mmCIF file of C-alpha atoms and ligand atoms in Angstrom:
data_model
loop_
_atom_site.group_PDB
_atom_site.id
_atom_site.type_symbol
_atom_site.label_atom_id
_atom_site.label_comp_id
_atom_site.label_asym_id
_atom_site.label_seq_id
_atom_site.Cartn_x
_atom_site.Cartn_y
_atom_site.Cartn_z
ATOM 1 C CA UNK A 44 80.913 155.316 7.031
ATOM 2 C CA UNK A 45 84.303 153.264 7.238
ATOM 3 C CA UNK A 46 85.497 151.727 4.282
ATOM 4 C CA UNK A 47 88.169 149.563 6.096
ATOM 5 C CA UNK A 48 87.242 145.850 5.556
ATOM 6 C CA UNK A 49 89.781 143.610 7.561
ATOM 7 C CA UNK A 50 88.670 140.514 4.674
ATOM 8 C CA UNK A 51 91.168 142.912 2.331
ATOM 9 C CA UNK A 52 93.896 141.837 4.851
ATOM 10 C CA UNK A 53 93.138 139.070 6.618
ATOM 11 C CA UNK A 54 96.730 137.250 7.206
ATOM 12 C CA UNK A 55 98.913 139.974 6.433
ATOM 13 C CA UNK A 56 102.376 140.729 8.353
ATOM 14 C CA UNK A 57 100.471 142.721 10.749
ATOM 15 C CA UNK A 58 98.088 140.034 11.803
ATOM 16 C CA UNK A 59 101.278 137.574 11.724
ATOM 17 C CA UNK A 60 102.871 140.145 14.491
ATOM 18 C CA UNK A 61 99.317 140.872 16.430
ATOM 19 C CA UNK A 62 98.358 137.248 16.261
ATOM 20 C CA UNK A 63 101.220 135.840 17.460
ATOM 21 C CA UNK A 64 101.468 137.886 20.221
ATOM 22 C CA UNK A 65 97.849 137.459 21.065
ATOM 23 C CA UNK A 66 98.407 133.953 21.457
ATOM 24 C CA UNK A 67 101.379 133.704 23.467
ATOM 25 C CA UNK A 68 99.896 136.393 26.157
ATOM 26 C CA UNK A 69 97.015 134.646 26.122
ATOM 27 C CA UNK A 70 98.204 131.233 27.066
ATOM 28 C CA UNK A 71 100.496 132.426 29.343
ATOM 29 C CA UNK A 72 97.162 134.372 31.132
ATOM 30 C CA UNK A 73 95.222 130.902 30.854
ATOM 31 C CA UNK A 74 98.025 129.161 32.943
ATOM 32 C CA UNK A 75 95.929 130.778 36.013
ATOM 33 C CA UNK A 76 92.509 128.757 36.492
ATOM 34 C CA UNK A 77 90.782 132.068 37.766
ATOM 35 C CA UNK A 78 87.998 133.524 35.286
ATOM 36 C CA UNK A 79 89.539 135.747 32.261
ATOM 37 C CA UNK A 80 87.866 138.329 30.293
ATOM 38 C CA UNK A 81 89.231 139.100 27.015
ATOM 39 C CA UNK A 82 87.792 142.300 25.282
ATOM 40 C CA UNK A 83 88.185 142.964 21.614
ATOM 41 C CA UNK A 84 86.948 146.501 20.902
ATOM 42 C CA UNK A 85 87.797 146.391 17.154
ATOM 43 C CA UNK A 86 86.986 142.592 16.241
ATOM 44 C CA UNK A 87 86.693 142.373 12.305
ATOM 45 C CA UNK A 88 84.489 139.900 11.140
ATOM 46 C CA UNK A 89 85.886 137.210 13.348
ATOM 47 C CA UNK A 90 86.964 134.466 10.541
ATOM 48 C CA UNK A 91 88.162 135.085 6.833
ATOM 49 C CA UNK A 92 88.038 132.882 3.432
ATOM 50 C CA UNK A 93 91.740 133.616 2.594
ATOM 51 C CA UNK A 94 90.249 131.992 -1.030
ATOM 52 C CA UNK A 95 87.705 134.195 -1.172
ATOM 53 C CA UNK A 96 87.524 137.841 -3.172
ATOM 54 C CA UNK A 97 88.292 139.735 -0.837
ATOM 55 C CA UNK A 98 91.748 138.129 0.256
ATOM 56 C CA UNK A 99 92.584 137.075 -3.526
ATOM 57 C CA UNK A 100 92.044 140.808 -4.082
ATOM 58 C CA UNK A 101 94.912 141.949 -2.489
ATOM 59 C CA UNK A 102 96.646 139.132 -2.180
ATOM 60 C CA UNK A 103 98.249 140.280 1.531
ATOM 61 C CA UNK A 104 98.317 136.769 3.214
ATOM 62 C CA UNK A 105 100.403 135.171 0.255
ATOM 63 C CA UNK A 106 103.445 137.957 1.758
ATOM 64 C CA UNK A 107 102.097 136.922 5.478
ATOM 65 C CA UNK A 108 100.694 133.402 7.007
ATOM 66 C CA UNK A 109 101.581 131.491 3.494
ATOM 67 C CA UNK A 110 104.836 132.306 3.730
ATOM 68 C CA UNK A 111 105.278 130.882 7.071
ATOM 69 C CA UNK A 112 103.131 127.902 5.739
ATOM 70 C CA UNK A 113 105.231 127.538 3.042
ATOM 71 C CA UNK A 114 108.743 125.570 2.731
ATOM 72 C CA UNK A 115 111.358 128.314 3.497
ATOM 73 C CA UNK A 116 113.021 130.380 0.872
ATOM 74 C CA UNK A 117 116.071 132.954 1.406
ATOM 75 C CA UNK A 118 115.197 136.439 2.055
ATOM 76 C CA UNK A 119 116.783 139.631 1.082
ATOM 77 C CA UNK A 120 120.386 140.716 2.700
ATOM 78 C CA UNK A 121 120.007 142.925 6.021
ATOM 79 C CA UNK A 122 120.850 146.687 5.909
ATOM 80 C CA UNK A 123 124.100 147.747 6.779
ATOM 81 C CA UNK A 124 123.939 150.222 9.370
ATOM 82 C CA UNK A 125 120.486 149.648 10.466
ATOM 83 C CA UNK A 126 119.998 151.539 13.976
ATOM 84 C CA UNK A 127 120.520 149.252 16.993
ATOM 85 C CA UNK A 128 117.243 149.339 18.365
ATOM 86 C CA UNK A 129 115.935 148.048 15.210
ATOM 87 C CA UNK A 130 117.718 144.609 14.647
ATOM 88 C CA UNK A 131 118.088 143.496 11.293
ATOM 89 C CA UNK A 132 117.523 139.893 10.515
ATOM 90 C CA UNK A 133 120.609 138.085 9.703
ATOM 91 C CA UNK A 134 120.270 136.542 6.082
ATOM 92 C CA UNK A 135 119.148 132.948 6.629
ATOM 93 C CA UNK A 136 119.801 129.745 4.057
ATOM 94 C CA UNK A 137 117.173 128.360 2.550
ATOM 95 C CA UNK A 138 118.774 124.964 3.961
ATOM 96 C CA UNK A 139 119.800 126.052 7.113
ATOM 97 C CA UNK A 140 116.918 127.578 8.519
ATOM 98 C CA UNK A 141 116.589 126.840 12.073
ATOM 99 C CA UNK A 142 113.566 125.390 13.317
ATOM 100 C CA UNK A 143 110.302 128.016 14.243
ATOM 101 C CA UNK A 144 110.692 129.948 17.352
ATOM 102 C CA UNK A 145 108.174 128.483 19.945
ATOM 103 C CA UNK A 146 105.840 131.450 19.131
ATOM 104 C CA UNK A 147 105.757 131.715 15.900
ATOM 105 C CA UNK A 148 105.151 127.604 15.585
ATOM 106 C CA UNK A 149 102.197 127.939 18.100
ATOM 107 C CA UNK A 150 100.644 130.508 16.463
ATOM 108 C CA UNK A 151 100.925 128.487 13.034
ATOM 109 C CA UNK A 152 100.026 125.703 15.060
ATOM 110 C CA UNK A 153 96.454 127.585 16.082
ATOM 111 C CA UNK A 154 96.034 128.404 12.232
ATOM 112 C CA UNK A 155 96.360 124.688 11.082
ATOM 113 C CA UNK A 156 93.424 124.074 14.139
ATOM 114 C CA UNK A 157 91.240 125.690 11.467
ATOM 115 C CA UNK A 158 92.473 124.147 8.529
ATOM 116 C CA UNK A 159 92.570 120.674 8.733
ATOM 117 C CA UNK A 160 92.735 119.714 5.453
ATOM 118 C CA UNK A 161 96.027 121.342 5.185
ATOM 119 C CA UNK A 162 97.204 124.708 3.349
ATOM 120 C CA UNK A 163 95.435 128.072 5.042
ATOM 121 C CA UNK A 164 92.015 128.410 3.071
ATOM 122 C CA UNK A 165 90.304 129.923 6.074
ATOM 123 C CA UNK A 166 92.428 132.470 8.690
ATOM 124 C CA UNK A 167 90.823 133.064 11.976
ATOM 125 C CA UNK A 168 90.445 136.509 13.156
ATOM 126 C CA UNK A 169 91.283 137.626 16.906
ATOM 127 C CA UNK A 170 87.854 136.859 18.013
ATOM 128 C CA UNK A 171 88.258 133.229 16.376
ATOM 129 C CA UNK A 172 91.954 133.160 18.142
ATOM 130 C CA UNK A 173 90.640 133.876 21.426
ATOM 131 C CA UNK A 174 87.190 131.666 21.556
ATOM 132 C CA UNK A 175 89.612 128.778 20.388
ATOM 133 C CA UNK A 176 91.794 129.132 23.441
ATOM 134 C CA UNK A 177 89.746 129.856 26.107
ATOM 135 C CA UNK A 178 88.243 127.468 28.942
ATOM 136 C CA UNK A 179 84.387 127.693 29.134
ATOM 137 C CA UNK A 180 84.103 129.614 32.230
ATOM 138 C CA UNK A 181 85.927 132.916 30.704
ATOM 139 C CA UNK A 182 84.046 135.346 29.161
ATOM 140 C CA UNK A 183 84.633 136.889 25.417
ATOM 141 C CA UNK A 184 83.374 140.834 24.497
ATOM 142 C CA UNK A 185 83.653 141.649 20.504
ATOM 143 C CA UNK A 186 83.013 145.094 19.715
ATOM 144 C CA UNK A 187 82.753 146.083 15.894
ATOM 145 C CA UNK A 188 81.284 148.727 14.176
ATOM 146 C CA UNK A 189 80.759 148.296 10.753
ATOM 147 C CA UNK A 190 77.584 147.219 9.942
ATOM 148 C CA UNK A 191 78.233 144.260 7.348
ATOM 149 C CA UNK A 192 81.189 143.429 9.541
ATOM 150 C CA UNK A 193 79.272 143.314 12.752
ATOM 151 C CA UNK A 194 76.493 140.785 10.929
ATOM 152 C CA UNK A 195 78.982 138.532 9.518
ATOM 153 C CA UNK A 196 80.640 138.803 13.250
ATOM 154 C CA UNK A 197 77.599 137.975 14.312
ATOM 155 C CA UNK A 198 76.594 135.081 12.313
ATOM 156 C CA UNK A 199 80.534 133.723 12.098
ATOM 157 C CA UNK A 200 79.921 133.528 16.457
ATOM 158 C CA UNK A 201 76.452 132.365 16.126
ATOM 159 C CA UNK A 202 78.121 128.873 14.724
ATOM 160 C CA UNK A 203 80.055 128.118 17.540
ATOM 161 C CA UNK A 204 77.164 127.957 19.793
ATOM 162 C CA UNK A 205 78.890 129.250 22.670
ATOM 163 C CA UNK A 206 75.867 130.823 24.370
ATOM 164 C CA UNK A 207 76.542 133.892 27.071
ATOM 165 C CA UNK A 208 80.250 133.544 27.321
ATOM 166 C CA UNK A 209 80.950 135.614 23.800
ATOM 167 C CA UNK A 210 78.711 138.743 23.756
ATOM 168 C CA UNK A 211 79.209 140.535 20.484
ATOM 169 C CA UNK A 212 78.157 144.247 20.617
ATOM 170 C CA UNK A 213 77.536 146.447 17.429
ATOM 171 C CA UNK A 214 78.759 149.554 19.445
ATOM 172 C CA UNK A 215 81.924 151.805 19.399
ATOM 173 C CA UNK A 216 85.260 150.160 20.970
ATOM 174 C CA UNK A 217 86.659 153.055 22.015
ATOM 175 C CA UNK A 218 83.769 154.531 23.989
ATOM 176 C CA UNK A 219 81.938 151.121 25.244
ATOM 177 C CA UNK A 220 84.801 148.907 25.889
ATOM 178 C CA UNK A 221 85.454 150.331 29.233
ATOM 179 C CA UNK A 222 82.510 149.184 30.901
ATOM 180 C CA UNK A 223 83.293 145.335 31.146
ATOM 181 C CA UNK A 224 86.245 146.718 33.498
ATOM 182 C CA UNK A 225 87.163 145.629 36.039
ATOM 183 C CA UNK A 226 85.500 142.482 35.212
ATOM 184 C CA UNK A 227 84.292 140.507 38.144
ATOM 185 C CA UNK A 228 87.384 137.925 38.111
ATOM 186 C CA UNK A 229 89.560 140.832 37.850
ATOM 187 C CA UNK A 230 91.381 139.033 35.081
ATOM 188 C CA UNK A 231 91.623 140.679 31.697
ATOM 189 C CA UNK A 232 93.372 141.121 28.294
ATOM 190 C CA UNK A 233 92.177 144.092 26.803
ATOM 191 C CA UNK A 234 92.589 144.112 22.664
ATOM 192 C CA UNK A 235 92.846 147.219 21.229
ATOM 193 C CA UNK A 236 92.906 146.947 17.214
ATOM 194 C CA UNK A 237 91.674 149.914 15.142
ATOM 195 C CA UNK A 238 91.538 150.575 11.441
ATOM 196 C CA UNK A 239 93.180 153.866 12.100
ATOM 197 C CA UNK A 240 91.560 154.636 8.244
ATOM 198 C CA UNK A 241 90.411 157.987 10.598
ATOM 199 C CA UNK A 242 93.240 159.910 12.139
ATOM 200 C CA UNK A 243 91.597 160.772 15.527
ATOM 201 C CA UNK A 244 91.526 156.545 15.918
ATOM 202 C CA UNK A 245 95.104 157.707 17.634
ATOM 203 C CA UNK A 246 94.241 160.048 20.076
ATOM 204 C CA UNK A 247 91.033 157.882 20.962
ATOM 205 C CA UNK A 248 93.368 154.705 21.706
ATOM 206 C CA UNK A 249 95.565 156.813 23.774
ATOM 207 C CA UNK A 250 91.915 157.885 25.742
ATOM 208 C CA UNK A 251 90.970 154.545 26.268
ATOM 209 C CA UNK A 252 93.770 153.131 27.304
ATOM 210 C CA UNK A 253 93.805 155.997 29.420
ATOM 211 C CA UNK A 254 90.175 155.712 31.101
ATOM 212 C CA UNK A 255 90.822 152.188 30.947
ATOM 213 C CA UNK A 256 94.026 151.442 33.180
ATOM 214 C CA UNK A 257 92.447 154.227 35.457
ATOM 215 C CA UNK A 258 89.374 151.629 36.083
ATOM 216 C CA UNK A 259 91.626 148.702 35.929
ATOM 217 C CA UNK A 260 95.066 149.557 36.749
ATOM 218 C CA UNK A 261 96.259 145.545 36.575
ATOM 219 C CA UNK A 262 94.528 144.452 33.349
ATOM 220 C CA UNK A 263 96.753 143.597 30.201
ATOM 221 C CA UNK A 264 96.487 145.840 27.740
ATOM 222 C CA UNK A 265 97.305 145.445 23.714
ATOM 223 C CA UNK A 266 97.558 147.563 21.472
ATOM 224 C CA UNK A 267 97.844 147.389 17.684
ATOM 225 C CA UNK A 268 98.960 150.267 15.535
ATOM 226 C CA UNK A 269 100.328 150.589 11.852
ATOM 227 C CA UNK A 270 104.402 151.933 11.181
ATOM 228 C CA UNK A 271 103.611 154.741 9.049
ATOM 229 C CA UNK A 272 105.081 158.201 7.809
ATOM 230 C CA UNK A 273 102.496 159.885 9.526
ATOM 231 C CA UNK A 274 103.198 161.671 12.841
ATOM 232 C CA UNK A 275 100.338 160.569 15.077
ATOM 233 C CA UNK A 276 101.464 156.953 14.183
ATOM 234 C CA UNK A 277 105.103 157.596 15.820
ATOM 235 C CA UNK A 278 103.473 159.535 18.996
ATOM 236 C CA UNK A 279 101.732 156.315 19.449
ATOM 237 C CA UNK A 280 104.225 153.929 21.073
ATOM 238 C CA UNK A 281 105.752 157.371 22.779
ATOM 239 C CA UNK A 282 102.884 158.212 24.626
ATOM 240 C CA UNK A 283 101.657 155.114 25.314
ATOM 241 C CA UNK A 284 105.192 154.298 26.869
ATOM 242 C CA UNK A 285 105.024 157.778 29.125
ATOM 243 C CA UNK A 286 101.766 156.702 30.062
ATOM 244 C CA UNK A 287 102.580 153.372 31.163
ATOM 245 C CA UNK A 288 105.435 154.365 33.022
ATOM 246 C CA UNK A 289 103.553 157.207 34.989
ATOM 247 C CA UNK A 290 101.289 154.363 35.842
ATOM 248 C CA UNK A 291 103.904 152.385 37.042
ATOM 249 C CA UNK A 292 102.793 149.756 35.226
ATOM 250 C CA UNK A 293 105.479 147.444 33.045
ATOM 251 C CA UNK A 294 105.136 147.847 29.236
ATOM 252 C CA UNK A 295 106.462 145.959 26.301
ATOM 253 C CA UNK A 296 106.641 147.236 22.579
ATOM 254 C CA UNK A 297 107.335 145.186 19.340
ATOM 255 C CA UNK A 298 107.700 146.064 16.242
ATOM 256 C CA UNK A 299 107.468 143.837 12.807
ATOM 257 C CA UNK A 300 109.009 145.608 9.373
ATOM 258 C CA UNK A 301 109.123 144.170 6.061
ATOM 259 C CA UNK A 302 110.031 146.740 3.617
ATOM 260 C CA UNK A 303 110.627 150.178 2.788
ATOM 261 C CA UNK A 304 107.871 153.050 3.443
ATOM 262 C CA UNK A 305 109.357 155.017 0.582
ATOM 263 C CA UNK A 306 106.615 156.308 -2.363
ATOM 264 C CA UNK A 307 108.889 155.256 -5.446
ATOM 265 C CA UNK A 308 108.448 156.706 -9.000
ATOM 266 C CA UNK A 309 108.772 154.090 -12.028
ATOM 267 C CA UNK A 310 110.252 155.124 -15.556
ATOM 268 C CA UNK A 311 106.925 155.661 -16.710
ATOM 269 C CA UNK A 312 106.378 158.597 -14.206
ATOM 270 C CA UNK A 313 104.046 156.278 -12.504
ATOM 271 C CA UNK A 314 104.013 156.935 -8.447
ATOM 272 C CA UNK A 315 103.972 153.072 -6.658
ATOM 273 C CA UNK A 316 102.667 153.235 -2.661
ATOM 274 C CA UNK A 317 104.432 150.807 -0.668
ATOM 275 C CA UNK A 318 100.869 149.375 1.303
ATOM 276 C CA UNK A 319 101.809 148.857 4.934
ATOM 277 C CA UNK A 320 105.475 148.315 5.425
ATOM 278 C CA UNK A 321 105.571 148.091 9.574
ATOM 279 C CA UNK A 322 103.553 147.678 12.230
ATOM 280 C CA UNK A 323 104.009 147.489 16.432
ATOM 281 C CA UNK A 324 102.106 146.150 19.424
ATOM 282 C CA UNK A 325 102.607 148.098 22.267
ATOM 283 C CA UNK A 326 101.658 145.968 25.342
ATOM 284 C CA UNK A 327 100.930 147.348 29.585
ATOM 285 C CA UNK A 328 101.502 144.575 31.708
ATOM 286 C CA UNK A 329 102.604 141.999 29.582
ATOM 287 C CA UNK A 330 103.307 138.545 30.802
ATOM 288 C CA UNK A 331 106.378 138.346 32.015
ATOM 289 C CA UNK A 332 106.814 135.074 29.547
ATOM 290 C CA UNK A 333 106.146 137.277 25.951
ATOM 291 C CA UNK A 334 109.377 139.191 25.762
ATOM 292 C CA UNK A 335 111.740 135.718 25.576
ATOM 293 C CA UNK A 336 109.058 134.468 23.447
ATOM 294 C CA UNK A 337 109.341 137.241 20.804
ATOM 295 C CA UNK A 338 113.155 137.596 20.945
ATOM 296 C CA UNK A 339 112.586 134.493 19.388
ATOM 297 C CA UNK A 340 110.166 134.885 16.718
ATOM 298 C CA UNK A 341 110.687 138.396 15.933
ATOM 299 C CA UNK A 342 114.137 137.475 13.830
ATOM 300 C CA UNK A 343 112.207 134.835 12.546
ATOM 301 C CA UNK A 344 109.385 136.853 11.122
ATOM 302 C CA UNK A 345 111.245 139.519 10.022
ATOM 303 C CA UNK A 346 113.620 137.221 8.015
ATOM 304 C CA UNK A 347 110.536 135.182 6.249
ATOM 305 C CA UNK A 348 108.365 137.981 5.593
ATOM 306 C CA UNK A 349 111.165 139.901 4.063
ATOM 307 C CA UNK A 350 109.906 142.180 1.240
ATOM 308 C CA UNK A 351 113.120 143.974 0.609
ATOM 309 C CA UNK A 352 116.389 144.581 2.133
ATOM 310 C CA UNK A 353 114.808 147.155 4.868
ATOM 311 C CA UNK A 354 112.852 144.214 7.088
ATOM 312 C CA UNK A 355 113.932 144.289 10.457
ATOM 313 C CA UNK A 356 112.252 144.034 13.933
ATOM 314 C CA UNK A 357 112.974 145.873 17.605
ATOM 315 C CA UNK A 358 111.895 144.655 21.079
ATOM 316 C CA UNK A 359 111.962 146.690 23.991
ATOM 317 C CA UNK A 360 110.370 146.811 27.650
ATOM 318 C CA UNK A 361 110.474 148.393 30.944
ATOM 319 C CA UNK A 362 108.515 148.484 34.123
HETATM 320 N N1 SAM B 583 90.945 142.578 15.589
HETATM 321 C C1 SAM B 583 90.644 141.972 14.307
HETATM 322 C C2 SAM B 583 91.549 140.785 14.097
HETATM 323 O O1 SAM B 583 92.678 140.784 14.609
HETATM 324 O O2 SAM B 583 91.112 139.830 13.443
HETATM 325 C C3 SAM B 583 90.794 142.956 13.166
HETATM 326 C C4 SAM B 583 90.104 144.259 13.378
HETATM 327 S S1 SAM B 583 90.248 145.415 12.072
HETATM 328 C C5 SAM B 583 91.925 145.876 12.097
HETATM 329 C C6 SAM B 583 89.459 146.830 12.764
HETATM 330 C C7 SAM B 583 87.948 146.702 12.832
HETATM 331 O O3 SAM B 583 87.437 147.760 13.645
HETATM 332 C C8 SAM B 583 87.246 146.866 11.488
HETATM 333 O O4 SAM B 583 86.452 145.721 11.252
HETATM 334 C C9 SAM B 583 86.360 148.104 11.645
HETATM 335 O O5 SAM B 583 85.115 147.995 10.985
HETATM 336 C C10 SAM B 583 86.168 148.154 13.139
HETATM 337 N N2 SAM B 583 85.904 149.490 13.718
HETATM 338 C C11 SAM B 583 86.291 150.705 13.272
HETATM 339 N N3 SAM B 583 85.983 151.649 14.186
HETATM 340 C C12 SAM B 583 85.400 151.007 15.233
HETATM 341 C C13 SAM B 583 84.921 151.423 16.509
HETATM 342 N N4 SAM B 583 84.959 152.726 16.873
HETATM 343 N N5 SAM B 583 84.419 150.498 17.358
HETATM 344 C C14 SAM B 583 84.392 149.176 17.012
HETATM 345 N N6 SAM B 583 84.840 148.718 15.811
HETATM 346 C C15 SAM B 583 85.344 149.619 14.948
#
């Protein structure tokens, strides 16, 4: 069975990128008073301890959410020659930081909703994100697979009391999802946010998005995926870009890195792995809002969550 737990990296970069973007789509799609149905087909365990063993373990959030929480502190210089398409954050003052990019504060600004008390002891997952901004008469669909994940999921949603408007489903994303579309508003945002810990997880997002646009050619569709030396993993955007665009259907893609991928070899002979250095979300029919939004933020995160001199971001759309 999968041994991806998302409590391991709960907060990270990648859920500072994801999350953020989550957010602003989604109020942007709550602007409209009509119905929306948000589908999560790979929903985690819906809330995290970021105190807790499994976040102390690998201590991900302190390089993510904390240091956005956290009073600013320099980052490492940009690269020289970085390609254009990936922009390299220009080296900010501790001092002269400018103020948070309207994105990046509201998503912070969603985080402190669950942390009242101050600091970040508890980090809300997407399905948390989403049941906190939505209106009672849209509907929430959590899909999640792994079995301790999908009882914690289950009990985390069972708090919140919220009856029949969050279903949770112990079921497979990839092939279940699809049936909630079209819902009967005909308003959706469709999360897509795999482990990938199996490599077929890429072909099987490319499917669904597939079978889903072809049921549901106007929903908003977001997809997650991890920046890695690994071929499928640069396909991804590619082919989800060709398939928008044969659609005719707009697409946006983002893309959040904070240090080098390179395997590095210590005096010792010991081999160090970088852990996840980049990820993207690759959106089909974005709001129109998100891309001025994250021209914004994206500097912003790439210059704070700077792990080395290789951070940088890119944005790019068409449709
Ligand atoms: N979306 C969550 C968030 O932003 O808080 C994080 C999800 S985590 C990256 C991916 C989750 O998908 C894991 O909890 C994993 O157990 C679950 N999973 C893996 N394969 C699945 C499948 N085929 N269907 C549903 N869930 C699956």
């Amino acid at each position: 069975m999968f041994s991806y737990r998302h409590a391991f990296h709960a907060g990270n970069h990648a859920d500072v990128l994801k999350h953020t973007v989550l957010i602003a789509t989604l109020d942007h799609l709550l602007e409209k008073e009509a119905a929306l149905t948000v589908v999560d087909t790979h929903a985690g365990a819906g809330l995290y301890r970021l105190d807790g063993d499994y976040a102390g373990t690998s201590g991900e959030a302190a390089e993510g959410i904390l240091r956005l929480l956290a009073p600013a502190k320099a980052a490492p210089a940009p690269v020289p020659g970085a390609s254009p398409a990936r922009k390299t954050p220009k080296k900010p003052a501790a001092e002269t930081q400018a103020p948070l990019a309207d994105a990046l504060a509201r998503y912070l600004e969603v985080v402190r909703d669950f942390n009242p008390n101050g600091g970040a002891r508890v980090y809300p997952g997407s399905p948390f994100i989403v049941h906190h901004l939505l209106r009672e008469h849209d509907k929430l669909k959590l899909f999640e697979l792994h079995p301790t994940d999908a009882r914690t999921l289950d009990a985390n949603i069972a708090q919140l009391e919220a009856g029949r408007q969050i279903s949770v489903l112990r079921d497979d994303g990839f092939g279940s999802a699809t049936k909630f579309l079209p819902p009967p508003s005909r308003r959706a945002l469709v999360l897509c946010d795999p482990s990938y810990e199996i490599k077929s997880d890429y072909a099987r997002v490319l499917d669904f998005v597939a079978e889903a646009l072809k049921r549901f050619a106007t929903g908003t569709y977001a997809v997650w995926y991890p920046i890695i030396p690994r071929p499928e993993a640069h396909d991804l955007p590619r082919r989800l870009k060709t398939m928008a665009t044969k659609a005719g259907k707009s697409w946006l893609h983002a893309t959040l890195t904070v240090k080098s991928s390179k395997i590095t070899t210590d005096a010792a002979g010991a081999t160090h792995r970088p852990g996840l250095p980049a990820s993207g979300m690759f959106l089909i029919n974005p709001p129109y809002t998100l891309k001025p939004l994250l021209a914004a933020a994206l500097p912003q995160m790439a210059e704070r969550l700077a792990q080395d001199r290789n951070a940088a971001f890119s944005l790019d759309s068409g449709g």
